[in-house]
CSV table of C-alpha atoms in Angstrom, one decimal:
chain,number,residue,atom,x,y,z
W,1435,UNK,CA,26.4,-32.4,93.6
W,1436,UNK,CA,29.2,-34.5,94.7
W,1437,UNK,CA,30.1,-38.4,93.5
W,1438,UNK,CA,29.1,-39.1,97.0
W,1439,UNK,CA,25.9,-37.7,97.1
W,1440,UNK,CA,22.9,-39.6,95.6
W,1441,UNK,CA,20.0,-38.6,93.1
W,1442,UNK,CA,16.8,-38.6,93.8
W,1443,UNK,CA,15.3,-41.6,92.0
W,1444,UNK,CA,13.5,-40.6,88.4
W,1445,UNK,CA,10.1,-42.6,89.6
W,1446,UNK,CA,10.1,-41.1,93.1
W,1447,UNK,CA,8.0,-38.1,94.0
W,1448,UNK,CA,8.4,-35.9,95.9
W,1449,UNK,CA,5.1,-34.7,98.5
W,1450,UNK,CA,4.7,-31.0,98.6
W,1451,UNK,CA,4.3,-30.0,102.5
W,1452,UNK,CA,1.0,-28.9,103.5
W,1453,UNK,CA,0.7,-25.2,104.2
W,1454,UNK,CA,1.4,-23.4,107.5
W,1455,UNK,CA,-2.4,-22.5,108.0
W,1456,UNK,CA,-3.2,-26.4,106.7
W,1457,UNK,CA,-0.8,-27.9,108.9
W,1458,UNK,CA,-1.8,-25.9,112.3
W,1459,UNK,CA,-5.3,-26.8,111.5
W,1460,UNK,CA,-4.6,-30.4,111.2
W,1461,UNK,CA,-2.2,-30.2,114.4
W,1462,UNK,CA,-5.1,-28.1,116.2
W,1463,UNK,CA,-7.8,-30.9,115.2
W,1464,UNK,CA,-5.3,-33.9,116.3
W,1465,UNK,CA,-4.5,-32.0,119.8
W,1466,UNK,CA,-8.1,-31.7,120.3
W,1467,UNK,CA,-9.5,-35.2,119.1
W,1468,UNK,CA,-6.3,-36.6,121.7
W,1469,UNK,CA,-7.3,-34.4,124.4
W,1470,UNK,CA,-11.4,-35.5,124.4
W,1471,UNK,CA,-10.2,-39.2,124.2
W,1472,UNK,CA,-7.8,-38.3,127.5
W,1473,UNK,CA,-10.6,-36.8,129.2
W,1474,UNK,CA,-13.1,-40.0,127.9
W,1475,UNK,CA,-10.4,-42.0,129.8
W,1476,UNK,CA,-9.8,-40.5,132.8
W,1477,UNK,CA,-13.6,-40.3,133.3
W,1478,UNK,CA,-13.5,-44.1,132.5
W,1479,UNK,CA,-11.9,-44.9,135.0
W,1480,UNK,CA,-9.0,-46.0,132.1
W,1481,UNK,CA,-5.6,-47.5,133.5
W,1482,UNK,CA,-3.1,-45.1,132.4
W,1483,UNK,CA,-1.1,-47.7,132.1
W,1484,UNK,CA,-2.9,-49.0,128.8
W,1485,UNK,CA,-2.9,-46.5,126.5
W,1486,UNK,CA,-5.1,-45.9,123.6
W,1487,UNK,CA,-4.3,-45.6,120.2
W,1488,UNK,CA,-5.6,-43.0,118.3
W,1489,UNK,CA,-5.7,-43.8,114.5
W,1490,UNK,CA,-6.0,-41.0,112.2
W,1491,UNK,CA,-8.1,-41.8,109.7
W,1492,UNK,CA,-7.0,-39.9,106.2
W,1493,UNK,CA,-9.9,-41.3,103.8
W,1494,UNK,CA,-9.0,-39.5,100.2
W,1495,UNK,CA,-6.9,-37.1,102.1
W,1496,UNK,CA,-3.6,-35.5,100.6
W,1497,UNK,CA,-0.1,-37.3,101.6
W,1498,UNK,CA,0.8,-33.7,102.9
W,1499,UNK,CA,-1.7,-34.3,105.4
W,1500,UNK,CA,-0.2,-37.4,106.9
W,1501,UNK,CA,3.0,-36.5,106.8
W,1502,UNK,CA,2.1,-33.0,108.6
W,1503,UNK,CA,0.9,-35.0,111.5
W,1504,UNK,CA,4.0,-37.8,111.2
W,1505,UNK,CA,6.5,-35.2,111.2
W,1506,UNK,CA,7.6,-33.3,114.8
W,1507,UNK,CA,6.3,-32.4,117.0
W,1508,UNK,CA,3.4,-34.9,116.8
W,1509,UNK,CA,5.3,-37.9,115.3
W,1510,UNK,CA,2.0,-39.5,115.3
W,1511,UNK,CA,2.6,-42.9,114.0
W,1512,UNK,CA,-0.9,-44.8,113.1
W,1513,UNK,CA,-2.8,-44.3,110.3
W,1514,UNK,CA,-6.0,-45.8,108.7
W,1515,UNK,CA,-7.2,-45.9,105.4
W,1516,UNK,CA,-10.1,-47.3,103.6
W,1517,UNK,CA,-9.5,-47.7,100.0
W,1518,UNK,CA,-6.9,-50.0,99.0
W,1519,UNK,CA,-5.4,-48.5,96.2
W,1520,UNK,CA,-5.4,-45.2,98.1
W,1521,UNK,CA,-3.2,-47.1,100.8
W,1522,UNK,CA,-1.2,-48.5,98.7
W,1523,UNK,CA,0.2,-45.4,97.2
W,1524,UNK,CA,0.2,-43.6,100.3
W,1525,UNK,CA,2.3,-46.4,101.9
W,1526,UNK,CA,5.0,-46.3,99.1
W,1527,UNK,CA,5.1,-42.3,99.3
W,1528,UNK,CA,5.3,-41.6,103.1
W,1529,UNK,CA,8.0,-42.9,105.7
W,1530,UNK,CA,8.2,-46.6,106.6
W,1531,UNK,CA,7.6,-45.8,110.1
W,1532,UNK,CA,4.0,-45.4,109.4
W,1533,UNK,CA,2.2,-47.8,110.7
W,1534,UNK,CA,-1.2,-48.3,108.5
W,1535,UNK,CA,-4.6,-49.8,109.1
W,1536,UNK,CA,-6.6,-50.7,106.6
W,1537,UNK,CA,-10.3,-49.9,107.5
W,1538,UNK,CA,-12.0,-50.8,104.3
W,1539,UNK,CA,-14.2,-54.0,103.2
W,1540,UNK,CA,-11.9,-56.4,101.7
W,1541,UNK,CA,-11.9,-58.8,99.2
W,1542,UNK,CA,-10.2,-61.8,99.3
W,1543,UNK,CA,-8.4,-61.6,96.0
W,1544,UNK,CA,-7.0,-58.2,97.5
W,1545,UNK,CA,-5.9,-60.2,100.9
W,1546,UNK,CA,-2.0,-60.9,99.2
W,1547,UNK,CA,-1.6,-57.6,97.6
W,1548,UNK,CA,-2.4,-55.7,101.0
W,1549,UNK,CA,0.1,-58.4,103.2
W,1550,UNK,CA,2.4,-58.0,100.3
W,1551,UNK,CA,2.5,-54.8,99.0
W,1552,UNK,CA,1.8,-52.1,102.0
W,1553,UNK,CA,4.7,-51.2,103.7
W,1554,UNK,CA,4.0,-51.2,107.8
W,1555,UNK,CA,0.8,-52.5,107.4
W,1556,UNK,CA,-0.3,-52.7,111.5
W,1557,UNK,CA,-3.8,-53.7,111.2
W,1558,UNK,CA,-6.2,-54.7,109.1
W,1559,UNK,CA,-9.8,-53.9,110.1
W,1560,UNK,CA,-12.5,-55.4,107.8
W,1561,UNK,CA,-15.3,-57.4,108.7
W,1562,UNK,CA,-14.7,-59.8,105.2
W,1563,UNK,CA,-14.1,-63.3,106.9
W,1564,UNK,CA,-12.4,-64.5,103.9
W,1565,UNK,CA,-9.4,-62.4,105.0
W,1566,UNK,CA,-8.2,-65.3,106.4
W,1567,UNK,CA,-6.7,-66.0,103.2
W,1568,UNK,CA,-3.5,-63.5,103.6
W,1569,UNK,CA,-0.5,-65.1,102.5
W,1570,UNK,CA,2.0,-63.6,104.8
W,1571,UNK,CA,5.2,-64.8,106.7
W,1572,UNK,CA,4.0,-62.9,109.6
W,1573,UNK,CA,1.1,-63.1,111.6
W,1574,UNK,CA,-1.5,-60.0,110.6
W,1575,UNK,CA,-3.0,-57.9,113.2
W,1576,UNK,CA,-6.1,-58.0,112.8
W,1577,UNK,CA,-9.3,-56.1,114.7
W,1578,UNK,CA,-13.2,-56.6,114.0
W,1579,UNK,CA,-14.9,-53.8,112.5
W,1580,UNK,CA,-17.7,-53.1,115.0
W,1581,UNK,CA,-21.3,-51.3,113.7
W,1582,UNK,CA,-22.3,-49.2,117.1
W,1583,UNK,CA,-24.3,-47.2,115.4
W,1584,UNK,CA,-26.5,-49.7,113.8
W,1585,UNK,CA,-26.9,-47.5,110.6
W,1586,UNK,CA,-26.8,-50.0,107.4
W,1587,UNK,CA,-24.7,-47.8,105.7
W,1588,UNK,CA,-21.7,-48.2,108.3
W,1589,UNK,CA,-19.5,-50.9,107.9
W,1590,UNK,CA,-18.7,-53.3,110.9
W,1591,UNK,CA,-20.3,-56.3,112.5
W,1592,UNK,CA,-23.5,-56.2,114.8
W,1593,UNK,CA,-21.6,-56.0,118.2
W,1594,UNK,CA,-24.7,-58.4,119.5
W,1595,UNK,CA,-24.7,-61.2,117.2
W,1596,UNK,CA,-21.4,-60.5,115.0
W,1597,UNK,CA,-18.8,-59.9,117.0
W,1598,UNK,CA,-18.4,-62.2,119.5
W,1599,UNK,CA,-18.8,-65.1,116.3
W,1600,UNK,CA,-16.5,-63.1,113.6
W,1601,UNK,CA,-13.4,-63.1,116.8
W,1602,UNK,CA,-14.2,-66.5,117.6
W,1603,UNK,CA,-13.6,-68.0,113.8
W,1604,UNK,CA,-10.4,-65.6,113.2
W,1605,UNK,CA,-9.2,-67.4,116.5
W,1606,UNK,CA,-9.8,-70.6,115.9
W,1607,UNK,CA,-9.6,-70.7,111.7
W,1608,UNK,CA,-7.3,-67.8,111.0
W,1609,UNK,CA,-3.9,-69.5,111.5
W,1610,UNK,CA,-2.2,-66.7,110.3
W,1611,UNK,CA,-4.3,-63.6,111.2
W,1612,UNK,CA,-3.4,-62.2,115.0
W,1613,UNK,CA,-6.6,-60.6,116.9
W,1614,UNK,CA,-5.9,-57.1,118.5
W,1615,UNK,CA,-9.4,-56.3,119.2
């Protein structure tokens, strides 16, 4: 190694790639789950001229896994997660250009550490209204967890009686918070 050339860093680690048959699985399920939302679109009626985004959701998934579908020839860029600490790790181990959504209930004493801490955090999408407490330079992009399904053990607002009332006070209370949806 030459004077020029640097070292890796003794606290960084490395991510072991995901194996051939792993990774074409993953790119296989990814090409799939974007195709079905293309066809959902088309027979919507959809503008193409707003796309969708397509979050990948890695919940207790390997970093391998992520970075499979980050690197060429996806380049996907947008993933969710919903545990915090899992995020946080992730977020220091994969590529800045990530751009993470968290998806998980959060509490407010975690608000600064996810504004703070999670590099290319994108979103955060949690139905705790105290997340108007982020202390952050930027606005945060925030969307509202919606429950369709109406199963109590799903996380998300009532899209009858919650949502509509959860937008409304990030609007008009959450100063600092930016509403994507």
């Amino acid at each position: 190694m030459t004077s020029t050339e640097q070292q890796p860093s003794p606290t960084s680690t490395t991510i072991m790639p995901a194996s051939p048959s792993r990774t074409a699985t993953l790119l296989a399920n990814l090409s799939s789950v974007t195709s079905r939302v293309g066809t959902a679109a088309l027979n919507a009626n959809r503008p193409t001229t707003k796309p969708i985004r397509l979050i990948a959701v890695s919940k207790l998934k390997p970093a391998a896994d992520i970075l499979a579908l980050h690197n060429p020839p996806t380049n996907h860029l947008h993933f969710g997660e919903n545990y915090l600490q899992e995020l946080l790790e992730k977020s220091k181990l994969l590529p800045p250009s990530i751009r993470w959504h968290f998806i998980g209930g959060l509490q407010s004493n975690k608000c600064v550490t996810l504004a703070r801490d999670v590099r290319g955090l994108w979103a955060v999408e949690s139905r705790s209204e105290e997340v108007h407490g982020v202390a952050h330079e930027d606005r945060l992009r925030v969307f509202v967890q919606v429950n369709t399904s109406g199963e109590e053990n799903k996380a998300g607002v009532d899209p009858l009686t919650g949502a509509v009332p959860l937008a409304r006070f990030i609007r008009e209370k959450c100063p600092r918070l930016k509403l994507q949806g």
